[in-house]
mmCIF file with all atom_site columns, C-alpha atoms in Angstrom:
data_model
loop_
_atom_site.group_PDB
_atom_site.id
_atom_site.type_symbol
_atom_site.label_atom_id
_atom_site.label_alt_id
_atom_site.label_comp_id
_atom_site.label_asym_id
_atom_site.label_entity_id
_atom_site.label_seq_id
_atom_site.pdbx_PDB_ins_code
_atom_site.Cartn_x
_atom_site.Cartn_y
_atom_site.Cartn_z
_atom_site.occupancy
_atom_site.B_iso_or_equiv
_atom_site.pdbx_formal_charge
_atom_site.auth_seq_id
_atom_site.auth_comp_id
_atom_site.auth_asym_id
_atom_site.auth_atom_id
_atom_site.pdbx_PDB_model_num
ATOM 1   C CA . UNK R 1 1   ? -0.089  -0.037 -0.178  1.00 0.00 ? 1176 UNK R CA 1
ATOM 2   C CA . UNK R 1 2   ? 0.847   3.657  -0.569  1.00 0.00 ? 1177 UNK R CA 1
ATOM 3   C CA . UNK R 1 3   ? 2.058   5.803  2.513   1.00 0.00 ? 1178 UNK R CA 1
ATOM 4   C CA . UNK R 1 4   ? 3.432   9.123  2.379   1.00 0.00 ? 1179 UNK R CA 1
ATOM 5   C CA . UNK R 1 5   ? 5.570   10.820 5.436   1.00 0.00 ? 1180 UNK R CA 1
ATOM 6   C CA . UNK R 1 6   ? 6.423   14.284 5.967   1.00 0.00 ? 1181 UNK R CA 1
ATOM 7   C CA . UNK R 1 7   ? 9.488   15.771 8.429   1.00 0.00 ? 1182 UNK R CA 1
ATOM 8   C CA . UNK R 1 8   ? 9.935   17.499 10.489  1.00 0.00 ? 1183 UNK R CA 1
ATOM 9   C CA . UNK R 1 9   ? 6.416   17.540 12.234  1.00 0.00 ? 1184 UNK R CA 1
ATOM 10  C CA . UNK R 1 10  ? 7.194   20.894 14.076  1.00 0.00 ? 1185 UNK R CA 1
ATOM 11  C CA . UNK R 1 11  ? 9.613   23.278 13.819  1.00 0.00 ? 1186 UNK R CA 1
ATOM 12  C CA . UNK R 1 12  ? 10.422  26.939 15.093  1.00 0.00 ? 1187 UNK R CA 1
ATOM 13  C CA . UNK R 1 13  ? 12.671  29.289 12.992  1.00 0.00 ? 1188 UNK R CA 1
ATOM 14  C CA . UNK R 1 14  ? 14.142  32.764 13.329  1.00 0.00 ? 1189 UNK R CA 1
ATOM 15  C CA . UNK R 1 15  ? 13.244  35.321 10.656  1.00 0.00 ? 1190 UNK R CA 1
ATOM 16  C CA . UNK R 1 16  ? 16.064  34.927 7.949   1.00 0.00 ? 1191 UNK R CA 1
ATOM 17  C CA . UNK R 1 17  ? 16.822  31.165 8.522   1.00 0.00 ? 1192 UNK R CA 1
ATOM 18  C CA . UNK R 1 18  ? 16.794  28.616 6.039   1.00 0.00 ? 1193 UNK R CA 1
ATOM 19  C CA . UNK R 1 19  ? 14.085  26.008 5.717   1.00 0.00 ? 1194 UNK R CA 1
ATOM 20  C CA . UNK R 1 20  ? 14.046  22.576 4.388   1.00 0.00 ? 1195 UNK R CA 1
ATOM 21  C CA . UNK R 1 21  ? 10.703  20.212 4.434   1.00 0.00 ? 1196 UNK R CA 1
ATOM 22  C CA . UNK R 1 22  ? 10.798  16.938 3.116   1.00 0.00 ? 1197 UNK R CA 1
ATOM 23  C CA . UNK R 1 23  ? 8.147   14.445 1.547   1.00 0.00 ? 1198 UNK R CA 1
ATOM 24  C CA . UNK R 1 24  ? 8.588   11.300 0.444   1.00 0.00 ? 1199 UNK R CA 1
ATOM 25  C CA . UNK R 1 25  ? 6.191   8.622  -0.883  1.00 0.00 ? 1200 UNK R CA 1
ATOM 26  C CA . UNK R 1 26  ? 6.367   4.760  -1.045  1.00 0.00 ? 1201 UNK R CA 1
ATOM 27  C CA . UNK R 1 27  ? 4.296   2.238  -2.757  1.00 0.00 ? 1202 UNK R CA 1
ATOM 28  C CA . UNK R 1 28  ? 3.565   4.361  -6.030  1.00 0.00 ? 1203 UNK R CA 1
ATOM 29  C CA . UNK R 1 29  ? 5.761   5.481  -8.896  1.00 0.00 ? 1204 UNK R CA 1
ATOM 30  C CA . UNK R 1 30  ? 5.935   8.770  -10.576 1.00 0.00 ? 1205 UNK R CA 1
ATOM 31  C CA . UNK R 1 31  ? 3.069   10.309 -8.449  1.00 0.00 ? 1206 UNK R CA 1
ATOM 32  C CA . UNK R 1 32  ? 1.995   13.917 -9.151  1.00 0.00 ? 1207 UNK R CA 1
ATOM 33  C CA . UNK R 1 33  ? 2.957   15.739 -5.713  1.00 0.00 ? 1208 UNK R CA 1
ATOM 34  C CA . UNK R 1 34  ? 1.535   18.641 -4.256  1.00 0.00 ? 1209 UNK R CA 1
ATOM 35  C CA . UNK R 1 35  ? 2.811   21.063 -1.448  1.00 0.00 ? 1210 UNK R CA 1
ATOM 36  C CA . UNK R 1 36  ? -0.048  23.006 0.131   1.00 0.00 ? 1211 UNK R CA 1
ATOM 37  C CA . UNK R 1 37  ? 0.059   25.691 3.086   1.00 0.00 ? 1212 UNK R CA 1
ATOM 38  C CA . UNK R 1 38  ? -2.584  26.441 5.533   1.00 0.00 ? 1213 UNK R CA 1
ATOM 39  C CA . UNK R 1 39  ? -2.657  29.734 7.361   1.00 0.00 ? 1214 UNK R CA 1
ATOM 40  C CA . UNK R 1 40  ? -4.236  29.356 10.968  1.00 0.00 ? 1215 UNK R CA 1
ATOM 41  C CA . UNK R 1 41  ? -7.897  28.759 10.843  1.00 0.00 ? 1216 UNK R CA 1
ATOM 42  C CA . UNK R 1 42  ? -7.897  29.131 6.854   1.00 0.00 ? 1217 UNK R CA 1
ATOM 43  C CA . UNK R 1 43  ? -8.046  27.256 3.967   1.00 0.00 ? 1218 UNK R CA 1
ATOM 44  C CA . UNK R 1 44  ? -5.499  25.406 1.821   1.00 0.00 ? 1219 UNK R CA 1
ATOM 45  C CA . UNK R 1 45  ? -3.023  27.138 -0.642  1.00 0.00 ? 1220 UNK R CA 1
ATOM 46  C CA . UNK R 1 46  ? -1.421  25.430 -3.323  1.00 0.00 ? 1221 UNK R CA 1
ATOM 47  C CA . UNK R 1 47  ? 2.062   26.502 -3.263  1.00 0.00 ? 1222 UNK R CA 1
ATOM 48  C CA . UNK R 1 48  ? 4.069   23.892 -5.830  1.00 0.00 ? 1223 UNK R CA 1
ATOM 49  C CA . UNK R 1 49  ? 3.143   20.640 -7.782  1.00 0.00 ? 1224 UNK R CA 1
ATOM 50  C CA . UNK R 1 50  ? 5.167   18.348 -9.648  1.00 0.00 ? 1225 UNK R CA 1
ATOM 51  C CA . UNK R 1 51  ? 4.207   15.620 -12.369 1.00 0.00 ? 1226 UNK R CA 1
ATOM 52  C CA . UNK R 1 52  ? 8.146   14.154 -12.503 1.00 0.00 ? 1227 UNK R CA 1
ATOM 53  C CA . UNK R 1 53  ? 11.513  14.438 -11.568 1.00 0.00 ? 1228 UNK R CA 1
ATOM 54  C CA . UNK R 1 54  ? 12.963  17.743 -12.156 1.00 0.00 ? 1229 UNK R CA 1
ATOM 55  C CA . UNK R 1 55  ? 9.093   19.320 -12.995 1.00 0.00 ? 1230 UNK R CA 1
ATOM 56  C CA . UNK R 1 56  ? 7.945   21.761 -10.715 1.00 0.00 ? 1231 UNK R CA 1
ATOM 57  C CA . UNK R 1 57  ? 5.180   24.301 -11.384 1.00 0.00 ? 1232 UNK R CA 1
ATOM 58  C CA . UNK R 1 58  ? 5.035   27.233 -9.057  1.00 0.00 ? 1233 UNK R CA 1
ATOM 59  C CA . UNK R 1 59  ? 1.637   28.671 -8.146  1.00 0.00 ? 1234 UNK R CA 1
ATOM 60  C CA . UNK R 1 60  ? 2.532   31.393 -6.227  1.00 0.00 ? 1235 UNK R CA 1
ATOM 61  C CA . UNK R 1 61  ? 5.391   33.855 -6.137  1.00 0.00 ? 1236 UNK R CA 1
ATOM 62  C CA . UNK R 1 62  ? 7.021   34.117 -2.916  1.00 0.00 ? 1237 UNK R CA 1
ATOM 63  C CA . UNK R 1 63  ? 10.438  33.302 -1.012  1.00 0.00 ? 1238 UNK R CA 1
ATOM 64  C CA . UNK R 1 64  ? 9.903   29.476 -1.184  1.00 0.00 ? 1239 UNK R CA 1
ATOM 65  C CA . UNK R 1 65  ? 11.086  26.905 -3.478  1.00 0.00 ? 1240 UNK R CA 1
ATOM 66  C CA . UNK R 1 66  ? 10.577  23.168 -4.287  1.00 0.00 ? 1241 UNK R CA 1
ATOM 67  C CA . UNK R 1 67  ? 12.907  20.405 -5.656  1.00 0.00 ? 1242 UNK R CA 1
ATOM 68  C CA . UNK R 1 68  ? 11.959  16.769 -6.508  1.00 0.00 ? 1243 UNK R CA 1
ATOM 69  C CA . UNK R 1 69  ? 15.727  15.007 -6.964  1.00 0.00 ? 1244 UNK R CA 1
ATOM 70  C CA . UNK R 1 70  ? 14.147  11.678 -6.912  1.00 0.00 ? 1245 UNK R CA 1
ATOM 71  C CA . UNK R 1 71  ? 10.816  9.918  -8.105  1.00 0.00 ? 1246 UNK R CA 1
ATOM 72  C CA . UNK R 1 72  ? 9.429   10.089 -4.872  1.00 0.00 ? 1247 UNK R CA 1
ATOM 73  C CA . UNK R 1 73  ? 10.755  12.779 -2.966  1.00 0.00 ? 1248 UNK R CA 1
ATOM 74  C CA . UNK R 1 74  ? 9.643   16.203 -2.816  1.00 0.00 ? 1249 UNK R CA 1
ATOM 75  C CA . UNK R 1 75  ? 11.453  18.990 -0.879  1.00 0.00 ? 1250 UNK R CA 1
ATOM 76  C CA . UNK R 1 76  ? 10.370  22.636 0.094   1.00 0.00 ? 1251 UNK R CA 1
ATOM 77  C CA . UNK R 1 77  ? 12.832  24.855 0.430   1.00 0.00 ? 1252 UNK R CA 1
ATOM 78  C CA . UNK R 1 78  ? 13.651  28.722 1.684   1.00 0.00 ? 1253 UNK R CA 1
ATOM 79  C CA . UNK R 1 79  ? 17.045  30.552 1.982   1.00 0.00 ? 1254 UNK R CA 1
ATOM 80  C CA . UNK R 1 80  ? 15.499  33.347 4.256   1.00 0.00 ? 1255 UNK R CA 1
ATOM 81  C CA . UNK R 1 81  ? 12.052  32.668 6.432   1.00 0.00 ? 1256 UNK R CA 1
ATOM 82  C CA . UNK R 1 82  ? 9.843   35.536 6.293   1.00 0.00 ? 1257 UNK R CA 1
ATOM 83  C CA . UNK R 1 83  ? 7.162   36.033 9.569   1.00 0.00 ? 1258 UNK R CA 1
ATOM 84  C CA . UNK R 1 84  ? 4.241   35.188 6.925   1.00 0.00 ? 1259 UNK R CA 1
ATOM 85  C CA . UNK R 1 85  ? 5.857   31.497 5.879   1.00 0.00 ? 1260 UNK R CA 1
ATOM 86  C CA . UNK R 1 86  ? 4.076   30.506 9.301   1.00 0.00 ? 1261 UNK R CA 1
ATOM 87  C CA . UNK R 1 87  ? 2.109   27.873 8.927   1.00 0.00 ? 1262 UNK R CA 1
ATOM 88  C CA . UNK R 1 88  ? 1.027   24.038 8.239   1.00 0.00 ? 1263 UNK R CA 1
ATOM 89  C CA . UNK R 1 89  ? 2.748   22.816 5.229   1.00 0.00 ? 1264 UNK R CA 1
ATOM 90  C CA . UNK R 1 90  ? 1.310   19.660 4.040   1.00 0.00 ? 1265 UNK R CA 1
ATOM 91  C CA . UNK R 1 91  ? 2.446   17.607 1.086   1.00 0.00 ? 1266 UNK R CA 1
ATOM 92  C CA . UNK R 1 92  ? 0.405   15.361 -1.087  1.00 0.00 ? 1267 UNK R CA 1
ATOM 93  C CA . UNK R 1 93  ? 0.498   12.850 -3.760  1.00 0.00 ? 1268 UNK R CA 1
ATOM 94  C CA . UNK R 1 94  ? -2.256  12.052 -6.074  1.00 0.00 ? 1269 UNK R CA 1
ATOM 95  C CA . UNK R 1 95  ? -3.880  8.750  -6.662  1.00 0.00 ? 1270 UNK R CA 1
ATOM 96  C CA . UNK R 1 96  ? -4.020  7.919  -10.627 1.00 0.00 ? 1271 UNK R CA 1
ATOM 97  C CA . UNK R 1 97  ? -7.308  6.532  -10.983 1.00 0.00 ? 1272 UNK R CA 1
ATOM 98  C CA . UNK R 1 98  ? -9.666  8.672  -8.828  1.00 0.00 ? 1273 UNK R CA 1
ATOM 99  C CA . UNK R 1 99  ? -7.393  11.920 -9.022  1.00 0.00 ? 1274 UNK R CA 1
ATOM 100 C CA . UNK R 1 100 ? -7.731  11.676 -5.101  1.00 0.00 ? 1275 UNK R CA 1
ATOM 101 C CA . UNK R 1 101 ? -5.169  13.352 -3.206  1.00 0.00 ? 1276 UNK R CA 1
ATOM 102 C CA . UNK R 1 102 ? -3.807  11.743 -0.161  1.00 0.00 ? 1277 UNK R CA 1
ATOM 103 C CA . UNK R 1 103 ? -1.918  14.040 2.393   1.00 0.00 ? 1278 UNK R CA 1
ATOM 104 C CA . UNK R 1 104 ? 1.144   13.397 4.627   1.00 0.00 ? 1279 UNK R CA 1
ATOM 105 C CA . UNK R 1 105 ? 0.906   14.445 8.324   1.00 0.00 ? 1280 UNK R CA 1
ATOM 106 C CA . UNK R 1 106 ? 2.074   17.807 7.914   1.00 0.00 ? 1281 UNK R CA 1
ATOM 107 C CA . UNK R 1 107 ? 5.042   20.371 9.078   1.00 0.00 ? 1282 UNK R CA 1
ATOM 108 C CA . UNK R 1 108 ? 3.735   23.172 11.260  1.00 0.00 ? 1283 UNK R CA 1
ATOM 109 C CA . UNK R 1 109 ? 6.292   25.793 10.786  1.00 0.00 ? 1284 UNK R CA 1
ATOM 110 C CA . UNK R 1 110 ? 6.536   29.125 13.232  1.00 0.00 ? 1285 UNK R CA 1
ATOM 111 C CA . UNK R 1 111 ? 8.550   31.510 12.114  1.00 0.00 ? 1286 UNK R CA 1
ATOM 112 C CA . UNK R 1 112 ? 9.730   34.136 14.873  1.00 0.00 ? 1287 UNK R CA 1
ATOM 113 C CA . UNK M 2 1   ? -11.571 30.181 -13.741 1.00 0.00 ? 37   UNK M CA 1
ATOM 114 C CA . UNK M 2 2   ? -13.044 26.965 -11.998 1.00 0.00 ? 38   UNK M CA 1
ATOM 115 C CA . UNK M 2 3   ? -14.024 28.189 -8.197  1.00 0.00 ? 39   UNK M CA 1
ATOM 116 C CA . UNK M 2 4   ? -15.624 26.275 -5.900  1.00 0.00 ? 40   UNK M CA 1
ATOM 117 C CA . UNK M 2 5   ? -18.028 27.530 -2.624  1.00 0.00 ? 41   UNK M CA 1
ATOM 118 C CA . UNK M 2 6   ? -18.977 26.300 0.534   1.00 0.00 ? 42   UNK M CA 1
ATOM 119 C CA . UNK M 2 7   ? -21.764 27.060 2.731   1.00 0.00 ? 43   UNK M CA 1
ATOM 120 C CA . UNK M 2 8   ? -21.942 27.537 5.225   1.00 0.00 ? 44   UNK M CA 1
ATOM 121 C CA . UNK M 2 9   ? -18.668 28.298 6.758   1.00 0.00 ? 45   UNK M CA 1
ATOM 122 C CA . UNK M 2 10  ? -19.442 27.675 10.210  1.00 0.00 ? 46   UNK M CA 1
ATOM 123 C CA . UNK M 2 11  ? -21.905 25.645 11.778  1.00 0.00 ? 47   UNK M CA 1
ATOM 124 C CA . UNK M 2 12  ? -22.951 24.969 15.302  1.00 0.00 ? 48   UNK M CA 1
ATOM 125 C CA . UNK M 2 13  ? -25.386 22.362 16.062  1.00 0.00 ? 49   UNK M CA 1
ATOM 126 C CA . UNK M 2 14  ? -26.381 20.184 18.682  1.00 0.00 ? 50   UNK M CA 1
ATOM 127 C CA . UNK M 2 15  ? -26.193 16.296 18.789  1.00 0.00 ? 51   UNK M CA 1
ATOM 128 C CA . UNK M 2 16  ? -29.122 14.442 17.243  1.00 0.00 ? 52   UNK M CA 1
ATOM 129 C CA . UNK M 2 17  ? -29.762 16.877 14.686  1.00 0.00 ? 53   UNK M CA 1
ATOM 130 C CA . UNK M 2 18  ? -29.545 16.663 10.871  1.00 0.00 ? 54   UNK M CA 1
ATOM 131 C CA . UNK M 2 19  ? -27.863 19.541 8.668   1.00 0.00 ? 55   UNK M CA 1
ATOM 132 C CA . UNK M 2 20  ? -26.565 19.780 5.149   1.00 0.00 ? 56   UNK M CA 1
ATOM 133 C CA . UNK M 2 21  ? -23.331 21.288 4.015   1.00 0.00 ? 57   UNK M CA 1
ATOM 134 C CA . UNK M 2 22  ? -23.635 22.641 0.471   1.00 0.00 ? 58   UNK M CA 1
ATOM 135 C CA . UNK M 2 23  ? -20.395 22.789 -2.122  1.00 0.00 ? 59   UNK M CA 1
ATOM 136 C CA . UNK M 2 24  ? -21.111 24.730 -5.513  1.00 0.00 ? 60   UNK M CA 1
ATOM 137 C CA . UNK M 2 25  ? -18.589 25.037 -8.132  1.00 0.00 ? 61   UNK M CA 1
ATOM 138 C CA . UNK M 2 26  ? -18.434 27.282 -11.435 1.00 0.00 ? 62   UNK M CA 1
ATOM 139 C CA . UNK M 2 27  ? -17.720 25.449 -14.342 1.00 0.00 ? 63   UNK M CA 1
ATOM 140 C CA . UNK M 2 28  ? -17.925 21.615 -15.553 1.00 0.00 ? 64   UNK M CA 1
ATOM 141 C CA . UNK M 2 29  ? -16.124 19.016 -13.616 1.00 0.00 ? 65   UNK M CA 1
ATOM 142 C CA . UNK M 2 30  ? -17.372 15.303 -12.702 1.00 0.00 ? 66   UNK M CA 1
ATOM 143 C CA . UNK M 2 31  ? -14.959 14.931 -10.085 1.00 0.00 ? 67   UNK M CA 1
ATOM 144 C CA . UNK M 2 32  ? -15.903 15.885 -6.457  1.00 0.00 ? 68   UNK M CA 1
ATOM 145 C CA . UNK M 2 33  ? -13.885 15.117 -3.071  1.00 0.00 ? 69   UNK M CA 1
ATOM 146 C CA . UNK M 2 34  ? -14.694 15.942 0.552   1.00 0.00 ? 70   UNK M CA 1
ATOM 147 C CA . UNK M 2 35  ? -12.351 15.545 3.149   1.00 0.00 ? 71   UNK M CA 1
ATOM 148 C CA . UNK M 2 36  ? -11.994 16.231 6.943   1.00 0.00 ? 72   UNK M CA 1
ATOM 149 C CA . UNK M 2 37  ? -9.548  17.990 9.148   1.00 0.00 ? 73   UNK M CA 1
ATOM 150 C CA . UNK M 2 38  ? -9.371  17.521 12.714  1.00 0.00 ? 74   UNK M CA 1
ATOM 151 C CA . UNK M 2 39  ? -7.913  20.791 14.746  1.00 0.00 ? 75   UNK M CA 1
ATOM 152 C CA . UNK M 2 40  ? -3.962  20.680 14.464  1.00 0.00 ? 76   UNK M CA 1
ATOM 153 C CA . UNK M 2 41  ? -4.295  17.563 11.972  1.00 0.00 ? 77   UNK M CA 1
ATOM 154 C CA . UNK M 2 42  ? -4.000  16.923 8.122   1.00 0.00 ? 78   UNK M CA 1
ATOM 155 C CA . UNK M 2 43  ? -6.621  16.048 5.789   1.00 0.00 ? 79   UNK M CA 1
ATOM 156 C CA . UNK M 2 44  ? -8.768  12.854 5.546   1.00 0.00 ? 80   UNK M CA 1
ATOM 157 C CA . UNK M 2 45  ? -10.606 11.437 2.409   1.00 0.00 ? 81   UNK M CA 1
ATOM 158 C CA . UNK M 2 46  ? -13.905 10.985 2.978   1.00 0.00 ? 82   UNK M CA 1
ATOM 159 C CA . UNK M 2 47  ? -15.597 10.710 -0.063  1.00 0.00 ? 83   UNK M CA 1
ATOM 160 C CA . UNK M 2 48  ? -14.745 10.598 -3.793  1.00 0.00 ? 84   UNK M CA 1
ATOM 161 C CA . UNK M 2 49  ? -17.828 11.402 -6.205  1.00 0.00 ? 85   UNK M CA 1
ATOM 162 C CA . UNK M 2 50  ? -17.077 10.642 -9.808  1.00 0.00 ? 86   UNK M CA 1
ATOM 163 C CA . UNK M 2 51  ? -20.193 11.171 -11.967 1.00 0.00 ? 87   UNK M CA 1
ATOM 164 C CA . UNK M 2 52  ? -23.435 12.908 -12.068 1.00 0.00 ? 88   UNK M CA 1
ATOM 165 C CA . UNK M 2 53  ? -26.157 10.964 -9.471  1.00 0.00 ? 89   UNK M CA 1
ATOM 166 C CA . UNK M 2 54  ? -23.298 9.690  -7.339  1.00 0.00 ? 90   UNK M CA 1
ATOM 167 C CA . UNK M 2 55  ? -24.145 9.084  -3.559  1.00 0.00 ? 91   UNK M CA 1
ATOM 168 C CA . UNK M 2 56  ? -21.832 7.722  -1.071  1.00 0.00 ? 92   UNK M CA 1
ATOM 169 C CA . UNK M 2 57  ? -22.433 6.993  2.689   1.00 0.00 ? 93   UNK M CA 1
ATOM 170 C CA . UNK M 2 58  ? -20.206 6.449  5.916   1.00 0.00 ? 94   UNK M CA 1
ATOM 171 C CA . UNK M 2 59  ? -21.848 6.226  8.924   1.00 0.00 ? 95   UNK M CA 1
ATOM 172 C CA . UNK M 2 60  ? -23.800 9.210  9.720   1.00 0.00 ? 96   UNK M CA 1
ATOM 173 C CA . UNK M 2 61  ? -22.350 11.101 6.471   1.00 0.00 ? 97   UNK M CA 1
ATOM 174 C CA . UNK M 2 62  ? -23.837 11.089 2.942   1.00 0.00 ? 98   UNK M CA 1
ATOM 175 C CA . UNK M 2 63  ? -22.320 13.017 0.286   1.00 0.00 ? 99   UNK M CA 1
ATOM 176 C CA . UNK M 2 64  ? -24.165 13.368 -3.560  1.00 0.00 ? 100  UNK M CA 1
ATOM 177 C CA . UNK M 2 65  ? -23.013 14.922 -6.894  1.00 0.00 ? 101  UNK M CA 1
ATOM 178 C CA . UNK M 2 66  ? -25.308 16.659 -9.206  1.00 0.00 ? 102  UNK M CA 1
ATOM 179 C CA . UNK M 2 67  ? -23.103 17.466 -11.919 1.00 0.00 ? 103  UNK M CA 1
ATOM 180 C CA . UNK M 2 68  ? -26.011 19.272 -13.814 1.00 0.00 ? 104  UNK M CA 1
ATOM 181 C CA . UNK M 2 69  ? -26.673 22.263 -11.132 1.00 0.00 ? 105  UNK M CA 1
ATOM 182 C CA . UNK M 2 70  ? -22.715 21.756 -10.444 1.00 0.00 ? 106  UNK M CA 1
ATOM 183 C CA . UNK M 2 71  ? -23.428 20.959 -6.555  1.00 0.00 ? 107  UNK M CA 1
ATOM 184 C CA . UNK M 2 72  ? -22.557 18.530 -3.961  1.00 0.00 ? 108  UNK M CA 1
ATOM 185 C CA . UNK M 2 73  ? -23.998 18.240 -0.764  1.00 0.00 ? 109  UNK M CA 1
ATOM 186 C CA . UNK M 2 74  ? -22.628 16.779 2.730   1.00 0.00 ? 110  UNK M CA 1
ATOM 187 C CA . UNK M 2 75  ? -25.845 15.778 4.805   1.00 0.00 ? 111  UNK M CA 1
ATOM 188 C CA . UNK M 2 76  ? -25.358 15.261 8.147   1.00 0.00 ? 112  UNK M CA 1
ATOM 189 C CA . UNK M 2 77  ? -27.597 12.524 10.347  1.00 0.00 ? 113  UNK M CA 1
ATOM 190 C CA . UNK M 2 78  ? -28.314 12.620 13.764  1.00 0.00 ? 114  UNK M CA 1
ATOM 191 C CA . UNK M 2 79  ? -25.102 14.293 14.495  1.00 0.00 ? 115  UNK M CA 1
ATOM 192 C CA . UNK M 2 80  ? -22.829 13.214 17.252  1.00 0.00 ? 116  UNK M CA 1
ATOM 193 C CA . UNK M 2 81  ? -19.511 15.523 19.100  1.00 0.00 ? 117  UNK M CA 1
ATOM 194 C CA . UNK M 2 82  ? -17.156 13.153 17.021  1.00 0.00 ? 118  UNK M CA 1
ATOM 195 C CA . UNK M 2 83  ? -17.930 14.796 13.832  1.00 0.00 ? 119  UNK M CA 1
ATOM 196 C CA . UNK M 2 84  ? -16.877 18.098 14.798  1.00 0.00 ? 120  UNK M CA 1
ATOM 197 C CA . UNK M 2 85  ? -14.096 19.335 12.259  1.00 0.00 ? 121  UNK M CA 1
ATOM 198 C CA . UNK M 2 86  ? -13.706 21.033 9.454   1.00 0.00 ? 122  UNK M CA 1
ATOM 199 C CA . UNK M 2 87  ? -15.023 19.710 6.207   1.00 0.00 ? 123  UNK M CA 1
ATOM 200 C CA . UNK M 2 88  ? -13.454 20.674 2.768   1.00 0.00 ? 124  UNK M CA 1
ATOM 201 C CA . UNK M 2 89  ? -14.885 19.676 -0.916  1.00 0.00 ? 125  UNK M CA 1
ATOM 202 C CA . UNK M 2 90  ? -12.834 20.113 -3.590  1.00 0.00 ? 126  UNK M CA 1
ATOM 203 C CA . UNK M 2 91  ? -13.321 19.994 -7.446  1.00 0.00 ? 127  UNK M CA 1
ATOM 204 C CA . UNK M 2 92  ? -11.185 18.388 -10.315 1.00 0.00 ? 128  UNK M CA 1
ATOM 205 C CA . UNK M 2 93  ? -9.582  20.744 -12.713 1.00 0.00 ? 129  UNK M CA 1
ATOM 206 C CA . UNK M 2 94  ? -7.511  18.242 -14.317 1.00 0.00 ? 130  UNK M CA 1
ATOM 207 C CA . UNK M 2 95  ? -6.121  20.573 -17.318 1.00 0.00 ? 131  UNK M CA 1
ATOM 208 C CA . UNK M 2 96  ? -3.630  21.421 -14.893 1.00 0.00 ? 132  UNK M CA 1
ATOM 209 C CA . UNK M 2 97  ? -3.585  18.446 -12.467 1.00 0.00 ? 133  UNK M CA 1
ATOM 210 C CA . UNK M 2 98  ? -5.251  20.147 -9.504  1.00 0.00 ? 134  UNK M CA 1
ATOM 211 C CA . UNK M 2 99  ? -8.057  20.407 -7.457  1.00 0.00 ? 135  UNK M CA 1
ATOM 212 C CA . UNK M 2 100 ? -9.857  23.589 -6.548  1.00 0.00 ? 136  UNK M CA 1
ATOM 213 C CA . UNK M 2 101 ? -10.757 23.679 -2.771  1.00 0.00 ? 137  UNK M CA 1
ATOM 214 C CA . UNK M 2 102 ? -13.625 25.268 -0.923  1.00 0.00 ? 138  UNK M CA 1
ATOM 215 C CA . UNK M 2 103 ? -12.892 27.334 2.022   1.00 0.00 ? 139  UNK M CA 1
ATOM 216 C CA . UNK M 2 104 ? -14.020 24.593 4.613   1.00 0.00 ? 140  UNK M CA 1
ATOM 217 C CA . UNK M 2 105 ? -16.639 24.399 6.881   1.00 0.00 ? 141  UNK M CA 1
ATOM 218 C CA . UNK M 2 106 ? -15.994 24.170 10.589  1.00 0.00 ? 142  UNK M CA 1
ATOM 219 C CA . UNK M 2 107 ? -18.716 21.725 12.075  1.00 0.00 ? 143  UNK M CA 1
ATOM 220 C CA . UNK M 2 108 ? -19.195 21.858 16.060  1.00 0.00 ? 144  UNK M CA 1
ATOM 221 C CA . UNK M 2 109 ? -21.477 19.920 17.369  1.00 0.00 ? 145  UNK M CA 1
ATOM 222 C CA . UNK M 2 110 ? -22.582 20.481 20.933  1.00 0.00 ? 146  UNK M CA 1
ATOM 223 C CA . UNK M 2 111 ? -23.512 17.647 23.286  1.00 0.00 ? 147  UNK M CA 1
#
């Protein structure tokens, strides 16, 4: 069966520090992968999606970037965090048959 | 541009009551999804509706899809406290591999 893992689960970072969030999927090959952000009490904002290795589409201009160095690995990065980057970051993969998204456990980022 | 509207955005109700959450979308799609999110947690898939007239039920929750009206409903029967959560609907926009999300309905069920 397919599983998706994100880490770290929680992190507190100072403004201006770098960021790296990692997401890996097991049990499927060549999945479509997604990074979402959710601000406190708000809905989902699509940040990036990827349909294959090295293929990244950005939905929102900002100081974040994404990379997909391997088929089942998706990384979200920043060189310098802003206060506004605080939020709950969710990675997801898309089921090929139904188009359903399956989410990881999430990474909660607080920028101070 | 595909847009998805949920209503209500907030719902407080008593245990034992019935209620319905509505999800309207603006352009043609035949794929609609319902998710549940508990506070501080990730999203959990509830229902996948893939055709006009599709109806799915799980326990006290029932979801349906009317693609002609561009409307999906999530009906709650005899609500219990454990159903308190935020519920999101999402519509498939496969021109760009995305789901378009509603804003979510925060449901609070009081004992």
